[in-house]
Each structure stands twice: as structure tokens, then as C-alpha cells.
Coordinates of C-alpha atoms and ligand atoms in Angstrom, one line a residue:
X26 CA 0.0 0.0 0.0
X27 CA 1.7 3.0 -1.0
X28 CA -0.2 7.0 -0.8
X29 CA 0.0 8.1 -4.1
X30 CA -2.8 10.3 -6.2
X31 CA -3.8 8.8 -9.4
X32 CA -6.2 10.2 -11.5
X33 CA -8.7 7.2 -12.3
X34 CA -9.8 9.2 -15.5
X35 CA -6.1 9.5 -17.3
X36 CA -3.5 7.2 -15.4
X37 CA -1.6 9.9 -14.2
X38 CA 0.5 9.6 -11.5
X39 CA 0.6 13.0 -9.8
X40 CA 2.1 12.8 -6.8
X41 CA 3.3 10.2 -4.0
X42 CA 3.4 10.8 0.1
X43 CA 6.0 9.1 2.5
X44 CA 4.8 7.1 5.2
X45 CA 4.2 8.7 8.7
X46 CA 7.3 8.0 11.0
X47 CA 7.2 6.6 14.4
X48 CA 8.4 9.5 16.2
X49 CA 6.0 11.2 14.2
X50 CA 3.0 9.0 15.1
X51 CA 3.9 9.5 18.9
X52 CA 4.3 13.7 18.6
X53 CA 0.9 13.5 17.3
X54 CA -0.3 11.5 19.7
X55 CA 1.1 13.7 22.5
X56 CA -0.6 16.6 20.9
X57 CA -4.1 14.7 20.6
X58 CA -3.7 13.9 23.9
X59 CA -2.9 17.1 25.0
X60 CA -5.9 18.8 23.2
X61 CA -7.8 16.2 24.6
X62 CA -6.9 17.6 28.4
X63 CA -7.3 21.7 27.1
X64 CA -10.6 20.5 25.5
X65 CA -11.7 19.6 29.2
X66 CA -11.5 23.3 30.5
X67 CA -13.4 24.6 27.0
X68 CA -16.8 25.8 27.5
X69 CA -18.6 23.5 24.8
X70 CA -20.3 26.8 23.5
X71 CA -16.7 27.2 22.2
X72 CA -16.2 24.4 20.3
X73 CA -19.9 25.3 18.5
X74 CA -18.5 28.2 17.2
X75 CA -15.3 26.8 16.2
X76 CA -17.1 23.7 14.2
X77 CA -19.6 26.8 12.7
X78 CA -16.3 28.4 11.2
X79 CA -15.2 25.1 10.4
X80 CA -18.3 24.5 7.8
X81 CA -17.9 28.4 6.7
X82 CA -14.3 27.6 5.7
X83 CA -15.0 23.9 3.7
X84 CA -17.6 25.8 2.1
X85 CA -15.4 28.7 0.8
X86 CA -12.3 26.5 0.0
X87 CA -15.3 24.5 -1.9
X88 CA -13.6 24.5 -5.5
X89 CA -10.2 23.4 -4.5
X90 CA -11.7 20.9 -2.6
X91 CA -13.9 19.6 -4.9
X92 CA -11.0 19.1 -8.1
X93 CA -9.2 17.2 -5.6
X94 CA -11.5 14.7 -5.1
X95 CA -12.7 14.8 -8.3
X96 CA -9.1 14.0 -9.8
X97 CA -8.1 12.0 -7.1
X98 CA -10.9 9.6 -6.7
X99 CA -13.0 10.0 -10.2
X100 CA -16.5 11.4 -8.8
X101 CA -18.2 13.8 -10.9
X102 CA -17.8 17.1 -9.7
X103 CA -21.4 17.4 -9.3
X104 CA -21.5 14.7 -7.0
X105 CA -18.3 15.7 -5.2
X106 CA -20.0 19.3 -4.7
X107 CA -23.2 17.7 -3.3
X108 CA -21.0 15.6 -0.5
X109 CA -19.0 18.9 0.2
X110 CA -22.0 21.2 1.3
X111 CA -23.6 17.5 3.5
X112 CA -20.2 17.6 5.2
X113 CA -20.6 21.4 5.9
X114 CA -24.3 20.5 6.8
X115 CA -23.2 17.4 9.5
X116 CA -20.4 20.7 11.2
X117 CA -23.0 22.8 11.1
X118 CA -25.9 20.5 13.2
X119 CA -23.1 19.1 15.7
X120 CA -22.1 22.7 16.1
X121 CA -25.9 23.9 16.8
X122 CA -27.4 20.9 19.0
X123 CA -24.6 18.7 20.5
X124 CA -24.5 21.5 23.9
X125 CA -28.2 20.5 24.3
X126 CA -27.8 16.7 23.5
X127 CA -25.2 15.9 25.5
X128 CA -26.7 18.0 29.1
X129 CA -26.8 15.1 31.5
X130 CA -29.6 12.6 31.8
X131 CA -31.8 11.9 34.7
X132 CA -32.7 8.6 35.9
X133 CA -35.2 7.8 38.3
X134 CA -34.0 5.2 40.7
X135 CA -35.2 4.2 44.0
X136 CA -32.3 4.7 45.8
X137 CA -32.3 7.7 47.9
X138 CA -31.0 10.5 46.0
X139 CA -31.0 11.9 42.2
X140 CA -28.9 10.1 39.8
X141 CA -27.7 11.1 36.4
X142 CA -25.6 10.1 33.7
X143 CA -22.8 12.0 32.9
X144 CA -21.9 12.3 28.5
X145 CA -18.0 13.4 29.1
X146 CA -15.4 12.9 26.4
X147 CA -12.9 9.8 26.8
X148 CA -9.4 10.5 24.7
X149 CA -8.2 10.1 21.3
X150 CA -10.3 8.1 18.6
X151 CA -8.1 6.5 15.8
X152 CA -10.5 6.7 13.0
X153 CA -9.7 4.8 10.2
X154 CA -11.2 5.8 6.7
X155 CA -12.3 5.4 3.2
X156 CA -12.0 6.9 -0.3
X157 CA -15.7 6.5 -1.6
X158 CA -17.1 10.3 -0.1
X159 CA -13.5 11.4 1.0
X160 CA -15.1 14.6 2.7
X161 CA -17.9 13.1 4.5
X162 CA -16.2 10.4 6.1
X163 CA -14.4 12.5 8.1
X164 CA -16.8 14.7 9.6
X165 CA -19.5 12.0 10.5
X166 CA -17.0 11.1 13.0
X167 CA -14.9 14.3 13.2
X168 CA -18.2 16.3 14.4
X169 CA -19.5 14.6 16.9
X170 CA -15.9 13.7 18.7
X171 CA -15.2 17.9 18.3
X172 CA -17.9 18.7 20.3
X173 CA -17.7 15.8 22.7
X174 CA -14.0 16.9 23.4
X175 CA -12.2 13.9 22.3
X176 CA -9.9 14.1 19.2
X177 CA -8.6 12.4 16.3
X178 CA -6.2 10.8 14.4
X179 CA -7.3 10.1 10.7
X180 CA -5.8 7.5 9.0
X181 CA -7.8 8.1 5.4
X182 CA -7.5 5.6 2.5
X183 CA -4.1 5.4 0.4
X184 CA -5.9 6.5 -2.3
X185 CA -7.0 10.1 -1.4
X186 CA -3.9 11.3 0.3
X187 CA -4.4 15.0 -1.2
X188 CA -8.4 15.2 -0.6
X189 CA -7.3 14.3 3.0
X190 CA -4.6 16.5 3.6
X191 CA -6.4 19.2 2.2
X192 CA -9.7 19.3 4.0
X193 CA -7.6 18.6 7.4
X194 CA -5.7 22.0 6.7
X195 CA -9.6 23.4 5.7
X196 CA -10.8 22.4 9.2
X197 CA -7.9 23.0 11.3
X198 CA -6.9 26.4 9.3
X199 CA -10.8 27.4 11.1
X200 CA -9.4 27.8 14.0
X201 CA -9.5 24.2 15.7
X202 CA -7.2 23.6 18.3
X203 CA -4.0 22.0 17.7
X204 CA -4.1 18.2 17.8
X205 CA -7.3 18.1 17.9
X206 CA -7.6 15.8 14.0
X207 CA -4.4 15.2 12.8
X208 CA -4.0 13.6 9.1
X209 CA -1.4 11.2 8.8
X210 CA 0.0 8.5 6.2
X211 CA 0.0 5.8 8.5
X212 CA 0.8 2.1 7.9
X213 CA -1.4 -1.2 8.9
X214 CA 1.1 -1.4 11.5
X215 CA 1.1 1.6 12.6
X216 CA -2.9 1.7 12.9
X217 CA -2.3 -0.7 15.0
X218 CA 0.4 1.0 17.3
X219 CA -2.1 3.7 18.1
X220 CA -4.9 1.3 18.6
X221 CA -3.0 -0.2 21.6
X222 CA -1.5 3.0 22.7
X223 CA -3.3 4.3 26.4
X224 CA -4.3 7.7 25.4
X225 CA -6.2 6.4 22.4
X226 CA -9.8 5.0 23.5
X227 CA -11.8 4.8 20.7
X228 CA -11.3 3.1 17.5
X229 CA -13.5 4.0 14.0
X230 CA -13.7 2.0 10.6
X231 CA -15.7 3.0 7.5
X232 CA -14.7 0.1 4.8
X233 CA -14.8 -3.4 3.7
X234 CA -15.9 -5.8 6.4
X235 CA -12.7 -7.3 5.7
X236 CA -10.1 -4.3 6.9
X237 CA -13.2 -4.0 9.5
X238 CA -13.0 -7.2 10.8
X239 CA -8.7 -6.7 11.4
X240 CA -9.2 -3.3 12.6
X241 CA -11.9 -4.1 15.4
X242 CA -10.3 -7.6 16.4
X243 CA -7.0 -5.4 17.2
X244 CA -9.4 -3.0 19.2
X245 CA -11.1 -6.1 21.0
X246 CA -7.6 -7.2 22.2
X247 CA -6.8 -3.5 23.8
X248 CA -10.0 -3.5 25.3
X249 CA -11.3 -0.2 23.3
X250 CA -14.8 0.3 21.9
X251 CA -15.1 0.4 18.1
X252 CA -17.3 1.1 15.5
X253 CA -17.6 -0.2 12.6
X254 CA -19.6 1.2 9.0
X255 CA -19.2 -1.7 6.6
X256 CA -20.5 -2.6 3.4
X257 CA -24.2 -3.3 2.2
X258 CA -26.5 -5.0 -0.3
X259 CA -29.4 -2.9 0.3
X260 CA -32.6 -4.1 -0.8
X261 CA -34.9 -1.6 -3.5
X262 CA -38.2 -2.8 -3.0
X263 CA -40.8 -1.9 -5.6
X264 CA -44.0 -3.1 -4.4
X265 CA -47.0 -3.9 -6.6
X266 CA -48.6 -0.3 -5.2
X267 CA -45.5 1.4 -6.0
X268 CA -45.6 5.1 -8.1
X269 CA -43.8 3.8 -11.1
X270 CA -43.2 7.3 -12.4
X271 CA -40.9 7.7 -9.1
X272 CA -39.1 4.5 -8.7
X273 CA -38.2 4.9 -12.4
X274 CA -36.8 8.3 -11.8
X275 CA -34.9 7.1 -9.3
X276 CA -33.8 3.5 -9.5
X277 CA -30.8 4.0 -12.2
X278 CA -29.0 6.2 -10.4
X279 CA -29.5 4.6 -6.8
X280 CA -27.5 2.5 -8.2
X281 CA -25.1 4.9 -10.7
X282 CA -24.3 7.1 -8.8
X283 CA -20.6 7.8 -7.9
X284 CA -20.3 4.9 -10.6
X285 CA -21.5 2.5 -8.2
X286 CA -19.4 2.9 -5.1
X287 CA -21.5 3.4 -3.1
X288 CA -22.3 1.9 0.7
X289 CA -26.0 2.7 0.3
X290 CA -26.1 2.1 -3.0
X291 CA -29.4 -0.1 -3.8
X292 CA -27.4 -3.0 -4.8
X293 CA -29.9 -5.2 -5.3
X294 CA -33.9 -4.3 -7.1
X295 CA -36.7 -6.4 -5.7
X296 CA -39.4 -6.0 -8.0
X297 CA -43.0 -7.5 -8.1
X298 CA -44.1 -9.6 -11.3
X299 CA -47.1 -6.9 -11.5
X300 CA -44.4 -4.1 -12.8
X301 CA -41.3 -5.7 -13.0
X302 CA -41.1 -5.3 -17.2
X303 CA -42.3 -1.8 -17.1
X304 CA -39.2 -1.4 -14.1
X305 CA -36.3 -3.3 -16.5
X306 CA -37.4 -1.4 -19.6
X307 CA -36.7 1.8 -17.9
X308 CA -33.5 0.7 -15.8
X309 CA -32.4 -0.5 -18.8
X310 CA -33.2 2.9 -21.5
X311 CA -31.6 4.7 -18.6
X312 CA -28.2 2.7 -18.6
X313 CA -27.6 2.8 -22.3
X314 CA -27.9 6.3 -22.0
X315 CA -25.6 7.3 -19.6
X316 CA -22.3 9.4 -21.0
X317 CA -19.1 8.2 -20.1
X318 CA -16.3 10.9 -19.6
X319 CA -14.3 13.2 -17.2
X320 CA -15.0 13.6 -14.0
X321 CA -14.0 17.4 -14.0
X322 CA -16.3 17.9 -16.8
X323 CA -19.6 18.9 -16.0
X324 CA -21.4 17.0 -18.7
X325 CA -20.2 13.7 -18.0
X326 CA -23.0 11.4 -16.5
X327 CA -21.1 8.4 -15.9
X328 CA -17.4 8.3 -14.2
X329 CA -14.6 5.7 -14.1
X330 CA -13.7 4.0 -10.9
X331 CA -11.6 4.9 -8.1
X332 CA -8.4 2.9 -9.0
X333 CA -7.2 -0.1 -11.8
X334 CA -7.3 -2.2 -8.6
X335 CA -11.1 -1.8 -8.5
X336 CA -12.3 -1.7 -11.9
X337 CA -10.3 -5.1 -12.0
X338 CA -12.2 -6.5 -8.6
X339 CA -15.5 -5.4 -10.0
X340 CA -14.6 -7.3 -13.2
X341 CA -13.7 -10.6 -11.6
X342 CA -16.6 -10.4 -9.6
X343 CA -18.9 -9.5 -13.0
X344 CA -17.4 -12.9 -14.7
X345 CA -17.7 -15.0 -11.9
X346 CA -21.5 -14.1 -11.3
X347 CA -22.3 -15.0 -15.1
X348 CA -20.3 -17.9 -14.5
X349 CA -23.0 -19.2 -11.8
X350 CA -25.5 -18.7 -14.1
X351 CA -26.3 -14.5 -14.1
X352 CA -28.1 -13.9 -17.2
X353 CA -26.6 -10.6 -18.5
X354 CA -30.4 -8.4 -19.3
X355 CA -28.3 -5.4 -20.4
X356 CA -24.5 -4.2 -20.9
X357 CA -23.1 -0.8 -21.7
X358 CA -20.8 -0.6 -25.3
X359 CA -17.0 -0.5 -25.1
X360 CA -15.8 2.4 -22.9
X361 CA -12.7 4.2 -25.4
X362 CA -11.4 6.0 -23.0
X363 CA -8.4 5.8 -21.0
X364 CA -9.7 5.8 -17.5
X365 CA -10.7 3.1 -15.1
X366 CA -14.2 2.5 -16.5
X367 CA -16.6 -0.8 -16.2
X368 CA -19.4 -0.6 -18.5
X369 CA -22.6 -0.2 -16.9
X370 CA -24.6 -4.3 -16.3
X371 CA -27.6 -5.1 -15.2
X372 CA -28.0 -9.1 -14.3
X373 CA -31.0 -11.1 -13.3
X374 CA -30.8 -15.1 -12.1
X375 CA -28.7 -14.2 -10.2
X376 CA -29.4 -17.2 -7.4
X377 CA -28.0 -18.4 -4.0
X378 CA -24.9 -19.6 -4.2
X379 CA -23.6 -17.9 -7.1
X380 CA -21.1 -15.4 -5.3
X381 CA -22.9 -12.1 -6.3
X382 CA -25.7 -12.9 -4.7
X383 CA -23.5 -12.7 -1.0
X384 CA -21.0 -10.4 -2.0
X385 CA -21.0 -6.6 -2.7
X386 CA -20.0 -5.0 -6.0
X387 CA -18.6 -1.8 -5.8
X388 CA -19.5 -0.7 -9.4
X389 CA -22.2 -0.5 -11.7
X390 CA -23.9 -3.4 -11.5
X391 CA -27.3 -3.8 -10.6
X392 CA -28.8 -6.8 -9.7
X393 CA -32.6 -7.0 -10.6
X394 CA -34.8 -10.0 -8.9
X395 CA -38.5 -10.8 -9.8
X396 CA -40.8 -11.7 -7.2
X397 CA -44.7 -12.8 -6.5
X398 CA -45.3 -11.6 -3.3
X399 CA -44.5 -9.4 -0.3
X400 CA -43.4 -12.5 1.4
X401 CA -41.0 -13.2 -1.1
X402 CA -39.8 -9.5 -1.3
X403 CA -39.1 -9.3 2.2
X404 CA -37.7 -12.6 2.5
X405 CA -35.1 -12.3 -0.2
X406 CA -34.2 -8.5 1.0
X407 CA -33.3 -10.2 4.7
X408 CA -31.2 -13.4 2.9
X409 CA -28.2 -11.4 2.8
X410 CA -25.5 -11.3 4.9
X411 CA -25.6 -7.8 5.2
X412 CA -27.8 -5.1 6.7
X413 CA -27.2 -1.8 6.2
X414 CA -29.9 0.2 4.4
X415 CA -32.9 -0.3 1.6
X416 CA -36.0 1.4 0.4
X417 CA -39.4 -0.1 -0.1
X418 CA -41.4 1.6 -3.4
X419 CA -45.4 2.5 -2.4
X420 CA -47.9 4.9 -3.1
X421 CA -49.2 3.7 0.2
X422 CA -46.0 5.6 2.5
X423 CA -48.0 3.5 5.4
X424 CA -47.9 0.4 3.4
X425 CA -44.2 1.1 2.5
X426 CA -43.4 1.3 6.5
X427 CA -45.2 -2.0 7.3
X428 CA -42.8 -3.7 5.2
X429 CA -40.0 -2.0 6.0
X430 CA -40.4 -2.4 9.6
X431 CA -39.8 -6.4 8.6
X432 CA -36.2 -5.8 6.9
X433 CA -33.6 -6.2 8.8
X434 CA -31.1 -3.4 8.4
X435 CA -30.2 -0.5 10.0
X436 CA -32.2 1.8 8.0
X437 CA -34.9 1.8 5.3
X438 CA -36.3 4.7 3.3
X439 CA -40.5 4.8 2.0
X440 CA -40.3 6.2 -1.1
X441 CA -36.9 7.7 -1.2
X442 CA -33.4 6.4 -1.7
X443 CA -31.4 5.3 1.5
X444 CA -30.1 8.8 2.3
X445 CA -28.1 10.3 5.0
X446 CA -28.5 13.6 7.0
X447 CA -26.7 14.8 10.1
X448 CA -29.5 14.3 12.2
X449 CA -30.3 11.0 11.2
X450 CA -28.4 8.3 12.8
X451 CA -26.5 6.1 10.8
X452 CA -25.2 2.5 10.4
X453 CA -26.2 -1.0 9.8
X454 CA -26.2 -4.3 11.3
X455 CA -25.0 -8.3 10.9
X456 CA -21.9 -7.7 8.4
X457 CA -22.8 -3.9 7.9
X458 CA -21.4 -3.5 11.2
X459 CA -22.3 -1.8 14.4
X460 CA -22.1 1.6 16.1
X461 CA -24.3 4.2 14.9
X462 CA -22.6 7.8 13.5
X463 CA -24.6 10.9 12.9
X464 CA -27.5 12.4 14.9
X465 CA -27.6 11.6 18.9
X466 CA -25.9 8.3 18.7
X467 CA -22.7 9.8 16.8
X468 CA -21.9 11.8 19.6
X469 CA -22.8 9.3 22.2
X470 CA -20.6 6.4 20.7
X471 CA -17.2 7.5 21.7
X472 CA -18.5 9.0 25.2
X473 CA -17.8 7.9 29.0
X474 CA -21.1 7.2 30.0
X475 CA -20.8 8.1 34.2
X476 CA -23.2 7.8 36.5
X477 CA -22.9 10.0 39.3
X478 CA -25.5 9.3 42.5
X479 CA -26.0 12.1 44.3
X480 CA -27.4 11.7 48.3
X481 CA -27.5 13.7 50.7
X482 CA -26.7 10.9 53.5
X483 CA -25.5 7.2 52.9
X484 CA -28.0 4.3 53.8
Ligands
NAP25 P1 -11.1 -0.9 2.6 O1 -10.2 -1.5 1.7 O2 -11.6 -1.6 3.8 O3 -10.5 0.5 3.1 C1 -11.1 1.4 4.0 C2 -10.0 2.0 4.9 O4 -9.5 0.9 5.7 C3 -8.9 2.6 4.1 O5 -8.4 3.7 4.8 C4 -7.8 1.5 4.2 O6 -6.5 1.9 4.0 C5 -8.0 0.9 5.5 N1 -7.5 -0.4 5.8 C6 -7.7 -1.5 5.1 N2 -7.2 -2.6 5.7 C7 -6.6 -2.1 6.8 C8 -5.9 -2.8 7.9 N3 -5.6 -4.1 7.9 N4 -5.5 -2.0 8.9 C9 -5.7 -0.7 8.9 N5 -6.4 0.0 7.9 C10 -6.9 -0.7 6.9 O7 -12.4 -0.4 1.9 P2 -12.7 -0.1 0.4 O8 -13.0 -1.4 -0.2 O9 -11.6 0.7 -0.2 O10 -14.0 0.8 0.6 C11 -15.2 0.4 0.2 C12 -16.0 -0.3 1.2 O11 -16.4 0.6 2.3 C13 -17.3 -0.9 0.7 O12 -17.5 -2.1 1.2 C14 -18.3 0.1 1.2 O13 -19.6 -0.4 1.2 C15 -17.8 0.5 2.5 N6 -18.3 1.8 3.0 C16 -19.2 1.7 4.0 C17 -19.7 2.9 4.5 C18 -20.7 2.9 5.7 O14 -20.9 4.0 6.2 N7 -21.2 1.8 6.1 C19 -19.4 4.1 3.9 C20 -18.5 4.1 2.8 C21 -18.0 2.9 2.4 P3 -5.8 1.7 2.5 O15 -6.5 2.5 1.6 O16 -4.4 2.3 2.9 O17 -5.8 0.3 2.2

């Protein structure tokens, strides 16, 4: 693994970062550790304004921002602008409601006295992050910690080096206190060395269940709670009721968008026999239109993805599906372009057993499964081994909730795609992960939950 920028659209190598040094790794952790303490003696009220200015400054360093990303990673800079202004959006809720959400709670008890739980900040959290919305991914954590009066030390993917220097400097140049998030080009290893370091008390992972599974094993052996934000299959469910005027305005890019990478992308369409034709006609007009091209260029509707090593994953996994018997409904032309690009594929049969219908493709593929009943829909939404999000399609919204309320993830959207807002909280379950970001739960996650009994005589 080596930090390098890329550009997924030409092959150019742009530039390369050295590995963090030890001595490094422990001056920053002295320094998170210290903010950590100076953080205890801040009013909170502070920190709000600081986190305001925060959002102010992303927003205004906005272009920059965005070409980086864009050229680093290969998302339209449409797209890239859309998760710039949600990760101003998450700075700017944490920065207006955490003071009130984290006052202490009351609990009645009947022993003598009042109790109440304490939400104090614990330390450091080593958060551990990915390339697919390079911006985002930082603050869902970031935010919540700020306030809280923990800090961080980001250890963002190899592959967006530059977007994740760059919007550290944004945030910090805001007027953030020193050590409080710290970038750094860290190795496995080193990931590690901070995980079982004292001052560091939480541990964070946004990625494959894989790296998820190493990262949070590492944190189970130091004893240090975790979270973990993992990959998803989410369910589309168009019901027989559904408003097919919607769900076709929707569907192709649920699945499209930032070529297909990403988490809560609908990964796999769940359609009823009633409207299912009508739904693959559409899906299918909509991918042999899409226009492949670069990023940086406004018109282009459909971008390469992230990195060789991907588009050649995404490939594998696209032969070995039709290999266990995927039928192939509709496939994009030869891309003749440079960049990382896998054409556009929508497969149906896909069955147990063949390995697409267990394992998540990050890319555009859509799977597309016919079923007869709501029975059926529900039960092949919940036969996956992971939970994160879905949707379920009605022009009944009350109809829609029933049956989500019987898929098991950790959210699911009536009538819209799975979405994510700062006030919503946010993660999945089974192989999805656990540990909620965003909303009240993000900023109780990585808090020392202290009970403090208060009576005015002992028993
Ligand atoms: P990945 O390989 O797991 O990488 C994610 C991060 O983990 C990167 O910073 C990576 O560093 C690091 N990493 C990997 N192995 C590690 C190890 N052994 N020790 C320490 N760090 C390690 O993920 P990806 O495949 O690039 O990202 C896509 C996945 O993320 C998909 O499954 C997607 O669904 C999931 N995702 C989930 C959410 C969510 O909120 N649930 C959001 C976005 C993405 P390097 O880059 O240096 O390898």
C-alpha cells in the first residue's frame, strides 16, 4: 500500500506521500492527547463556534476541494459538490445541537437521592477511513468527537492522500485547536500501534468488512470500543402499489451514482411480477444512455472507478457471477477512454450460491430479482448477509413502512433512496457492522457514560 494520487480518469501519477514515521505518530499523539486535556477546561459553547467556522471555511475553499477529489478519486464534480456542502451541513448540526444533547440525563432510581448520567469525552479516537465520499467520512466522526472533546487521528485511504490533507488543513486552518484531528499517512502497523496505545480510546472503521474485521479484532484485544460502518446489499423494494413514475426516476441512479461505489447504493432491485417489465425497460433505457467521460467535466454522466485495482475487482466479480448462471439483461458498449471505466450491467438469475448474490460489487452493477409476493420480497431483502440500508417503493407511505419495519437493516427509506443527513443516525447491522454515526448516537458512541449518584446521606 503506498499513498499516491492517481487520476482514475487519465493514469496519471501526480504525486506520492511518505509514510508517517514513528516518532511522528507519537508527537501527534502527545498533541491529541494534550488537546484532549485543554478540551476539558473549554466551555462546549466554544467548540460550536469553532465547528460553525469550520463549515464556513469547507464551504469557501469549496472548489479546490472539490478538483481534488474529483481528480483523485473520479467522482463527478457534481456529486463531489453535493458531498462537500452535506459535510458542511453534519459541522454545522453538531455545532448547533450537540451542547443540548449531550446535558446530563436523569434517571429515576429508588435509591435515595437523584442520579444522572454523565456524557463526558474519553481521549483520542483512531479513525480509520475510506476513499468513496473522502469529505464526509471524516466529519460524521470528526463532528460529533469535536464537540464531545475527544480528538482524532485520521488514518484516510491510500488512495485520497491529497483530498485528506487538504480538508484537514480546511478544518484545522478554522481555528480548531492544535491536535485536535491530525492527518497522517500511517501504515497497517502503525494503525495498530495507536490502537493499543493508552491515550487512544476509541477506534472508528468505514470500509470493507474485511479491513473491518482486522481493525476491530485489534481494538477487541486492547479492550477499546469500536465502531464499525461496513459494506451493504441494500434491498430496492418496488411493491406492486409502487408510483412507477418515481421508482423509475430514481432507480438508475441509486444505483449509478458515484459509478456505483457506493455503501447505500441499492445493490440489489426487488421487484413484483405486477411491474417488473415496465421497471427493467426503464432501468435498462436509462443505462444505455448514460455518458461516459471526465470527471472534471460537468457534462459527464457516468465516471470511471476509483483505482485499476477496483475496476479489476468489479470485473472478476462481474465474470464470476455470469459464471454461476447470471443472465446478462443489459450491458453498456466499449468504454474508449483511458480511464478506469466498467461498463454499466444489469444481471437477473442471479441465485444463492452464485457469489454475487452474498458479496457486494462496488460498481455499476445492478442486480434486478422478480418476485410474486411481499413474502417473497421481504424474505429475499433479509437473505443477505448484510444489513445496512434499503428502500421499499409504495404509493401507500404506510404500506411502504409495514414492510420496512420487517427488513432487517439498520435503515430503510419509503419512497426515497437510502439517504443520510446529520441528524439521522447512521449504520447498519450483521456484516454492515455496528455503532451508529450521525445524529444523537454519533456523539454518544465514543463517550464515558458516568453515573454520578448524588445523596445527601448514605444508607
Ligand atoms: P477498505 O479496503 O476496507 O479501506 C477502508 C479503509 O481501511 C482505508 O483507509 C484502508 O486503507 C483501511 N484499511 C484496510 N485494511 C486495513 C488494515 N488491515 N489496517 C488498517 N487499515 C486498513 O475499503 P474499500 O473497499 O476501499 O472501501 C469500500 C468499502 O467501504 C465498501 O464495502 C463500502 O460499502 C464500505 N463503505 C461503508 C460505508 C458505511 O458508512 N457503512 C461508507 C462508505 C464505504 P488503505 O486505503 O491504505 O488500504
Amino acid at each position: 500500500m503506498t499513498y499516491q494520487t492517481i487520476n482514475p480518469y487519465t493514469n496519471e501519477l501526480i504525486k506520492t506521500y511518505p509514510f508517517a514515521t514513528d516518532d511522528e505518530l507519537e508527537a501527534t499523539l502527545n498533541k491529541a492527547h494534550q488537546a484532549f486535556e485543554n478540551a476539558k477546561k473549554q466551555p462546549i459553547a466554544e467548540r460550536g463556534k469553532i465547528l460553525h467556522a469550520v463549515a464556513a471555511n469547507i464551504r469557501k475553499h469549496g472548489d479546490e476541494l472539490v478538483r481534488m477529489c474529483s481528480t483523485e478519486m473520479g467522482k463527478k464534480v457534481g456529486e463531489a459538490k453535493g458531498e462537500l456542502e452535506i459535510t458542511a451541513m453534519i459541522a454545522d448540526w453538531y455545532a448547533d445541537n450537540a451542547e443540548e444533547l449531550l446535558k446530563p440525563t436523569p434517571v429515576k432510581t429508588s435509591f435515595p437521592g437523584e442520579a444522572e448520567v454523565l456524557h463526558q469525552a474519553m481521549g483520542i479516537v483512531m479513525a480509520v477511513e475510506p476513499w468513496n465520499a473522502p469529505f464526509y467520512q471524516v466529519m460524521r466522526p470528526f463532528a460529533p468527537a469535536f464537540m464531545l472533546g475527544n480528538t482524532m487521528i485520521l488514518k484516510h485511504a491510500s488512495n485520497t492522500p491529497g483530498t485528506a490533507q487538504m480538508l484537514c488543513d480546511v478544518i484545522n486552518e478554522a481555528g480548531v485547536p492544535e491536535g485536535s484531528l491530525t492527518n497522517m499517512f500511517l501504515t497497517y502497523d502503525q494503525v495498530n500501534k495507536a490502537i493499543n496505545d493508552p491515550r487512544v480510546r476509541g477506534v472508528t472503521l468505514t470500509g470493507s468488512a474485511s479491513a473491518g474485521a482486522i481493525v476491530a479484532a485489534e481494538a477487541g484485544k486492547a479492550i477499546k470500543p469500536s465502531t464499525l460502518e461496513l459494506g451493504g446489499m441494500d434491498p430496492f423494494v418496488v411493491l406492486a402499489d409502487a408510483n412507477m413514475d418515481d421508482v423509475n426516476k430514481v432507480a438508475p441512479d441509486a444505483r449509478l451514482q458515484n459509478a456505483g461505489q457506493i455503501c447505500i447504493a441499492a445493490k440489489r432491485f426487488i421487484v413484483m411480477d405486477s411491474v417488473y417489465d415496465e421497471f427493467m425497460d426503464s432501468l435498462i433505457d436509462y443505462f444505455s444512455k448514460v455518458k461516459p467521460g471526465d470527471p472534471l467535466d460537468p457534462s459527464t454522466t457516468f465516471a470511471p472507478l476509483c483505482t485499476k485495482a477496483a475496476k479489476e475487482k468489479v470485473l472478476g466479480q462481474i465474470d464470476e457471477a455470469i459464471k454461476a448462471g447470471a443472465t446478462v439483461a443489459y450491458q453498456y458498449p466499449e468504454i474508449d477512454l483511458p480511464g478506469q471505466f466498467v461498463r454499466p450491467i444489469i444481471l437477473t438469475d442471479v441465485k444463492p450460491g452464485n457469489p454475487a448474490y452474498d458479496n457486494e460489487i462496488f460498481g455499476p452493477v445492478a442486480l434486478v430479482f422478480k418476485v410474486h409476493s411481499e413474502e417473497e420480497a421481504i424474505e429475499l431483502a433479509n437473505d443477505s448477509p448484510y444489513g445496512l440500508g434499503g428502500s421499499v417503493w409504495s404509493a401507500d407511505p404506510d404500506h411502504g413502512a409495514r414492510v420496512a419495519a420487517q427488513i432487517d437493516t439498520g435503515s430503510v427509506y419509503v419512497n426515497n433512496t437510502t439517504s443520510s443527513m446529520p441528524e439521522l443516525p447512521f449504520g447498519g447491522v450483521k456484516t454492515s457492522g455496528y455503532g451508529n454515526e450521525l445524529g444523537r448516537d454519533g456523539l454518544l458512541v465514543f463517550s464515558a457514560e458516568k453515573l454520578v449518584m448524588k445523596s445527601a446521606r448514605s444508607l
